[in-house]
Short mmCIF file of C-alpha atoms in Angstrom, two decimals:
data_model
loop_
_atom_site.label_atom_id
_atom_site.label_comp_id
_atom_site.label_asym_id
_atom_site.label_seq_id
_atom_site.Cartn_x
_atom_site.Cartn_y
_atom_site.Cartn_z
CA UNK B 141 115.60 95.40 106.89
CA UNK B 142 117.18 94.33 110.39
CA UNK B 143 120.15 94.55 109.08
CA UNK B 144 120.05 97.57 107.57
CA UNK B 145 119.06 98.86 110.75
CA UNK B 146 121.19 97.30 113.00
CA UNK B 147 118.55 95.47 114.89
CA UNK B 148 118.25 92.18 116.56
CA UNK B 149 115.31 90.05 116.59
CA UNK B 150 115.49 90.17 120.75
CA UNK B 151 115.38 94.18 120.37
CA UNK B 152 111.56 93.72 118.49
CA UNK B 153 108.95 94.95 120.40
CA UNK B 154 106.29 94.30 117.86
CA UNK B 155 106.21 92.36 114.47
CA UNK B 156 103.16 93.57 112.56
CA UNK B 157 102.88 91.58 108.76
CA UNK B 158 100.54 92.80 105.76
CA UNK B 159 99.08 90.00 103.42
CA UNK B 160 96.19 88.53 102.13
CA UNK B 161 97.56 85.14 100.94
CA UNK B 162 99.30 83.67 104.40
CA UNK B 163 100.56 79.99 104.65
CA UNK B 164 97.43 78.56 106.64
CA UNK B 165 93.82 79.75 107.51
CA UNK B 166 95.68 79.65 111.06
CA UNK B 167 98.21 80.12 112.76
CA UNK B 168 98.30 83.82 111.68
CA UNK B 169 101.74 84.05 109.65
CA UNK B 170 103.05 86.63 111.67
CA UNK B 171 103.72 84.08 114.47
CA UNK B 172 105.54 81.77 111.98
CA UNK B 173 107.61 84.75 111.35
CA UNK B 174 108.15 85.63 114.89
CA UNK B 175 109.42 82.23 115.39
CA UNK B 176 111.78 82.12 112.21
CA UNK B 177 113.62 85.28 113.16
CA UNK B 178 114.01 83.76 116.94
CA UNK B 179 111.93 86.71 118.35
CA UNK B 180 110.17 87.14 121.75
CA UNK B 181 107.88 89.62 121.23
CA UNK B 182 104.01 90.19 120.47
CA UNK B 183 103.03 89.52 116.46
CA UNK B 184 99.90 89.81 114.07
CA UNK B 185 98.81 90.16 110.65
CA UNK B 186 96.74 92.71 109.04
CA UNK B 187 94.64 91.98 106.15
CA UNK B 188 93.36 95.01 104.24
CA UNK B 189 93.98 93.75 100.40
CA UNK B 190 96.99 95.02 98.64
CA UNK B 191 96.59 98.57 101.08
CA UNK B 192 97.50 96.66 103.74
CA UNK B 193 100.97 97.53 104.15
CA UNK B 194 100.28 101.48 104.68
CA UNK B 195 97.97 99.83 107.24
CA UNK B 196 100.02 98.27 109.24
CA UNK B 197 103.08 101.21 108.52
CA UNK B 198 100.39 103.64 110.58
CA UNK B 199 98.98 100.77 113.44
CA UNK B 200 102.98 100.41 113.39
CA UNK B 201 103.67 104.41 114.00
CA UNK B 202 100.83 104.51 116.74
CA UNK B 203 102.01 102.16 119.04
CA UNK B 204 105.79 104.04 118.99
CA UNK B 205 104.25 107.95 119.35
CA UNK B 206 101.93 106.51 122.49
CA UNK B 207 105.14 105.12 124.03
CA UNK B 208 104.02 101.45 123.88
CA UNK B 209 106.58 100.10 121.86
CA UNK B 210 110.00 101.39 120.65
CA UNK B 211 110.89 98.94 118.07
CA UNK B 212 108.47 97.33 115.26
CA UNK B 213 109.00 95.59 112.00
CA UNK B 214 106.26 95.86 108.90
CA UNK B 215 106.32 93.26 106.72
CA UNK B 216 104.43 93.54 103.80
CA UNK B 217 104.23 89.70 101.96
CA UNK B 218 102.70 88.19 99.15
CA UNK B 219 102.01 84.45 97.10
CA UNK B 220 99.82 85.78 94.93
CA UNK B 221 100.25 82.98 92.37
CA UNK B 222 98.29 80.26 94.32
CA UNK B 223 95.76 82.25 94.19
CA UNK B 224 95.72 83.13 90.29
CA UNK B 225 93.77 81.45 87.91
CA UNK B 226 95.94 80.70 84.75
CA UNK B 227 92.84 80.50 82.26
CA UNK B 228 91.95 84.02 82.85
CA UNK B 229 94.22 86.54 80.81
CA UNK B 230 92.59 89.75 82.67
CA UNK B 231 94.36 88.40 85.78
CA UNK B 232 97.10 86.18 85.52
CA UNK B 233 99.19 88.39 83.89
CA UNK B 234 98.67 91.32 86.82
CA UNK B 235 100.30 89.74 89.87
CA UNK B 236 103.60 88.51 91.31
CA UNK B 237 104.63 86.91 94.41
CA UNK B 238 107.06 89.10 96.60
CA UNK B 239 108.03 90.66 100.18
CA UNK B 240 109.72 93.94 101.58
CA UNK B 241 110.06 95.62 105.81
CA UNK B 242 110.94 98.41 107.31
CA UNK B 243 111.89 98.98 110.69
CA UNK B 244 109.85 101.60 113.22
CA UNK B 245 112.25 103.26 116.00
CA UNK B 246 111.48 105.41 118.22
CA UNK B 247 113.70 108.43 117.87
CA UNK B 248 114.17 112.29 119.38
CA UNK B 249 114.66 113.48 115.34
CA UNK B 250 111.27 114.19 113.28
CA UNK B 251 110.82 111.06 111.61
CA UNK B 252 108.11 108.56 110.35
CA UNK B 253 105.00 109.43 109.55
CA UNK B 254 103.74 113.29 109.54
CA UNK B 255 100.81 112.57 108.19
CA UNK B 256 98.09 109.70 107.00
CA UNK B 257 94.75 108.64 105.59
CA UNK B 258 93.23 105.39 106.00
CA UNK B 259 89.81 104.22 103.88
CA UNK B 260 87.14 102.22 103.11
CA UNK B 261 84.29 101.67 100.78
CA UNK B 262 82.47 98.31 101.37
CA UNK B 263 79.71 99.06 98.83
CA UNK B 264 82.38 97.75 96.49
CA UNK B 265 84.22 94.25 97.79
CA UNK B 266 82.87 91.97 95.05
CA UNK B 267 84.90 94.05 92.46
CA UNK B 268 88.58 92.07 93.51
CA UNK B 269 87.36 88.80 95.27
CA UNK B 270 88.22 85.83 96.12
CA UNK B 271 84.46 83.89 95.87
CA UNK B 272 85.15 80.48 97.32
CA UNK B 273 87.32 78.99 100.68
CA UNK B 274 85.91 80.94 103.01
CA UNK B 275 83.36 80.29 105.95
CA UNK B 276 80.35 81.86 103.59
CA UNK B 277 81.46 79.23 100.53
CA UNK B 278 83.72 76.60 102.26
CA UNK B 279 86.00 74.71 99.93
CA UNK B 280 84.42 71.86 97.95
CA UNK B 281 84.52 70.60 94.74
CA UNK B 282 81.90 72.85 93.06
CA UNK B 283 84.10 75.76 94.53
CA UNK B 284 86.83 74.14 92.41
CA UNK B 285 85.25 73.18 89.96
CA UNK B 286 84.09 76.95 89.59
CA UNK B 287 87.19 78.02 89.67
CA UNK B 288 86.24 80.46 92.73
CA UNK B 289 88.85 79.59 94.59
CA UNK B 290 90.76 82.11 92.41
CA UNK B 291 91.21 86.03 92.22
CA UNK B 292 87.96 87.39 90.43
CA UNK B 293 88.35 91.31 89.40
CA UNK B 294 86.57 93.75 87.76
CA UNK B 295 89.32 95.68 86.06
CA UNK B 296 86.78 98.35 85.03
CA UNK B 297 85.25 99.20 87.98
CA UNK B 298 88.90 99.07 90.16
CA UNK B 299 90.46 100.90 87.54
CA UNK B 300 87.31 104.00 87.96
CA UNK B 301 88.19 103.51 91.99
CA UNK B 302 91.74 104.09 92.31
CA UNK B 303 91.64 106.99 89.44
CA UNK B 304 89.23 108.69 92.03
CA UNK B 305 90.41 108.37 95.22
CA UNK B 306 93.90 108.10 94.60
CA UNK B 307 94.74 111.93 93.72
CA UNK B 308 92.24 113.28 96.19
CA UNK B 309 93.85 110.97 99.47
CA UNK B 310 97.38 112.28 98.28
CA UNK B 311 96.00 115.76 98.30
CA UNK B 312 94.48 115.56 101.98
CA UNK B 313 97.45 113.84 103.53
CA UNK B 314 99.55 116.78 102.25
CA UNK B 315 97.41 119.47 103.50
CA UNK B 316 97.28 117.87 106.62
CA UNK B 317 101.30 117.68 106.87
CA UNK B 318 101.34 121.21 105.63
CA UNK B 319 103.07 120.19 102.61
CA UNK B 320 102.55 120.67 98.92
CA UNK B 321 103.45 117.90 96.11
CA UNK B 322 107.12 120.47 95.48
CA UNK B 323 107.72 119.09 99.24
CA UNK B 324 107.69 115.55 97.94
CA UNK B 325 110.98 114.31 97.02
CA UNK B 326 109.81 110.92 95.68
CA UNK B 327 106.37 109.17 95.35
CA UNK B 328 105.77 105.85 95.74
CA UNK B 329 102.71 104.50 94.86
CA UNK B 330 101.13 100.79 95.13
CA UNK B 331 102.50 99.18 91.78
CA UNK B 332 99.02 97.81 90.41
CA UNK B 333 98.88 99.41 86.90
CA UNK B 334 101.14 102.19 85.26
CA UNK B 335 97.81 104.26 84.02
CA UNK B 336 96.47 104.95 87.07
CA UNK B 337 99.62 106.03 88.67
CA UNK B 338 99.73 108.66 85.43
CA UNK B 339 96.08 109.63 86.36
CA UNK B 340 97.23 110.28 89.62
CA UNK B 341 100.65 112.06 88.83
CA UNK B 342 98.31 114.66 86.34
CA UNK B 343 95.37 115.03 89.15
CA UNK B 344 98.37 116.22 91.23
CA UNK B 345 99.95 118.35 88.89
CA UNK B 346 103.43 116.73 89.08
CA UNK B 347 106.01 115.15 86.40
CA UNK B 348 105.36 111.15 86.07
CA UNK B 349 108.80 110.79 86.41
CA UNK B 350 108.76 111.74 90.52
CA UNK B 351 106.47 108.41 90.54
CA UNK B 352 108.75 105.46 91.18
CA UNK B 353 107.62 102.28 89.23
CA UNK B 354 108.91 98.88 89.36
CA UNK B 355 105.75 97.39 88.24
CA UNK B 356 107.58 96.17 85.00
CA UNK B 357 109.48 93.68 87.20
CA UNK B 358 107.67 92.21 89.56
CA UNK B 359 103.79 93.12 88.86
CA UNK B 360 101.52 93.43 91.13
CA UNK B 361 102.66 92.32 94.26
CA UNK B 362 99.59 93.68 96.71
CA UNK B 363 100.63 94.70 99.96
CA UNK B 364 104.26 93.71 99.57
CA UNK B 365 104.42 96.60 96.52
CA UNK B 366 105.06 99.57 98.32
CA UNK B 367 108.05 98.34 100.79
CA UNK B 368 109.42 96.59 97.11
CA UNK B 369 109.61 99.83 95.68
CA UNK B 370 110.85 101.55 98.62
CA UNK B 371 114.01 99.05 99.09
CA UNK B 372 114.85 99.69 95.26
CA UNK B 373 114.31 103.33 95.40
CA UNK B 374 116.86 103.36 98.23
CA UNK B 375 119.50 101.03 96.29
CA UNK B 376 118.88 103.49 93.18
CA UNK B 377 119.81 106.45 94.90
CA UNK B 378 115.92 107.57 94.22
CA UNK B 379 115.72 108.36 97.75
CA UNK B 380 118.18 108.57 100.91
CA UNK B 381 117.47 109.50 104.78
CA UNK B 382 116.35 112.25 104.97
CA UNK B 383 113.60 112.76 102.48
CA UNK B 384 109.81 113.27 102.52
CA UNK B 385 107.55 110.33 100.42
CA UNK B 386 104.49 110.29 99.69
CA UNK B 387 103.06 106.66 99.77
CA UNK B 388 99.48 106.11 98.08
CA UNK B 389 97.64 102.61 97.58
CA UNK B 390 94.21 100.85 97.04
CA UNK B 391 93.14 97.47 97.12
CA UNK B 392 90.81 94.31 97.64
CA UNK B 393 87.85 95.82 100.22
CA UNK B 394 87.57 98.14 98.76
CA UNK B 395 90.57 100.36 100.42
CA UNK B 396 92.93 102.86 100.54
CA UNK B 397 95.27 104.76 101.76
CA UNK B 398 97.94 107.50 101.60
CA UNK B 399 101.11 108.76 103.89
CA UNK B 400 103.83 111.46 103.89
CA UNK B 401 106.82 110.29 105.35
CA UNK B 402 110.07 111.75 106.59
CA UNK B 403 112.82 108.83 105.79
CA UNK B 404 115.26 108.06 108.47
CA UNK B 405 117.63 105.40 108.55
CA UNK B 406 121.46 104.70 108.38
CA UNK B 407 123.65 106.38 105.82
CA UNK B 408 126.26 103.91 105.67
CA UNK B 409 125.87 101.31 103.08
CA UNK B 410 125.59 97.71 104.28
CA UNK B 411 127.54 94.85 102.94
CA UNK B 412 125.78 91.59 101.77
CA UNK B 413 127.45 88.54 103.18
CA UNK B 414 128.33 85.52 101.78
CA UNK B 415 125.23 83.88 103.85
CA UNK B 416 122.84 86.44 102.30
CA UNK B 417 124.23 85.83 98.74
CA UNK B 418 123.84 82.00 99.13
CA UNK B 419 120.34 82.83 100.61
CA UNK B 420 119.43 84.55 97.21
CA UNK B 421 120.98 81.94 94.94
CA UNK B 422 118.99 79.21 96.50
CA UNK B 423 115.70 81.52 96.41
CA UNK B 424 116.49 82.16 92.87
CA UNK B 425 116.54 78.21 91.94
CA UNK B 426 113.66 78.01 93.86
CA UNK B 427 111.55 80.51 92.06
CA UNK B 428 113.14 79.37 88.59
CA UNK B 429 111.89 75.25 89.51
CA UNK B 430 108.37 76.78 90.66
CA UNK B 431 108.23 78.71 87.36
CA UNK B 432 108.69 75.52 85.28
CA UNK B 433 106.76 73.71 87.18
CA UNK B 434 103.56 76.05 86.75
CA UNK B 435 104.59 76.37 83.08
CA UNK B 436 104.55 72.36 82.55
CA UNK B 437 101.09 72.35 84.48
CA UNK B 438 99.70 74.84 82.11
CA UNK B 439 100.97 72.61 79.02
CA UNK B 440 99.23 69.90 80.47
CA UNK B 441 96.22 71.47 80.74
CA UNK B 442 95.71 73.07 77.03
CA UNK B 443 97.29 69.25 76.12
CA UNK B 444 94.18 67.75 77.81
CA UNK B 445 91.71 70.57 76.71
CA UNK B 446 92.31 69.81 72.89
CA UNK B 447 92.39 66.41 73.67
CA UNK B 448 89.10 66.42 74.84
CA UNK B 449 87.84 68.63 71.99
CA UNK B 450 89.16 66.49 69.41
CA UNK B 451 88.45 63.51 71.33
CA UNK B 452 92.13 62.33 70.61
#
């Protein structure tokens, strides 16, 4: 996203980072970051479930309109598969692990954010939980034993969520940027599950196929969704600089969240060196050892399981 925006980590004024799965209870993961890209500048994380980029994208927009800052990255960044239990099929088969940033400037042309809704409902954050490894159930071995140090969901009661407030947040965040859903040039919505985003597209009136979906590639990726999609609208010619989105999420909290955006950015296209190729290669054999690895682990454990049933 630096690149692409012909930044430099000294010209940061502000790196703000979306996740709910960071590397260590602390340091916050947005100073690990800082310190990888060999910035000087302030840092933190936001932690509002898989919402939590749009979160940060408007904390992000504030601090540039006020004056404060004129330069921000938002990083929205997932593991979700530490966190996934492999015995539970309603789950494991949801999520993926993935990352995607934008770059905030300040600039004299209408750009950014034109309009935004942020939301809450508490009443409902045992529907997508976590139970166990925090400071109300340290970890232990009954946690573990429990298996609640894994994602628990209630796919019903999410799915009944997001099919409400979804629509209606898209709605109010266009009124309030004096737009209608004809305005839109693209949609991007948090990639969670392909019916809802057709609930929403008919609540709204418009054709499914102004909703971009990658979810068929990467699954759920929580916060890191949105700025996923974004990137590979971009590279599919889905979207250029220029346009009005409309972003929409929900997530873990329960939350939401919706935006209208006006897309700036270069037009040039930007060449992908032999350092960045090499960079992807060796992520890819990464990934591809990890996904062995987690396969073998869950051959051992059926192995074991009938093992124990048969008492071989």
């Amino acid at each position: 996203a630096m690149k692409v925006a012909g930044v430099k980590p000294r010209d940061l004024d502000m790196i703000i980072v979306a996740t709910s799965t960071p590397d260590y209870l602390l340091p916050p993961v947005s100073s690990q970051i800082q310190d990888m890209l060999g910035a000087k500048c302030g840092a933190f994380t936001v932690v509002a479930g898989c919402t939590g980029w749009l979160y940060a994208l408007a904390v992000g927009q504030q601090f540039i309109e006020t004056g404060a800052y004129d330069t921000i990255v938002v990083i929205g960044a997932e593991e979700v598969s530490h966190a996934i239990d492999w015995t539970d099929r309603t789950t494991c088969v949801l999520f993926g692990d993935g990352a995607g940033a934008v770059v905030l400037q300040a600039s004299e042309t209408p750009t950014g954010i034109l309009a935004f809704e942020l939301g809450s409902d508490g009443s409902g954050y045992k529907h997508l939980i976590v139970p166990g490894g925090g400071a109300i159930k340290p970890m232990s071995h009954e946690v573990i034993d429990n298996r609640e140090n894994y994602i628990r969901m209630n796919g019903r009661e999410i799915f009944k969520f997001a099919a409400r407030v979804l629509g209606r947040s898209l709605r109010r965040v266009l009124t309030e940027a004096g737009m209608s859903a004809e305005d839109i040039d693209l949609f991007i919505p948090h990639q969670a599950n392909h019916r809802i985003t057709e609930a929403a597209a008919r609540l709204m009136h418009v054709p499914e196929d102004r909703f971009y979906m990658n979810i068929q590639r990467y699954g759920n990726t929580s916060a890191a969704s949105i700025p996923i999609a974004l990137c590979e609208a971009i590279e599919e010619g889905r979207c250029k600089p220029g346009d009005t989105l409309a972003f929409v999420a929900f997530g873990a909290g329960l939350t939401w969240g919706a935006a209208v955006v006006h897309l700036g950015g270069p037009n040039q296209d930007v060449a992908v060196s032999l350092a960045d190729e090499l960079f992807i290669l060796a992520r890819a054999k990464y990934l591809a050892r990890r996904t062995v690895g987690v396969v073998q682990g869950m051959a051992t454990d059926a192995l074991l399981a009938v093992s124990e049933r048969f008492k071989l």
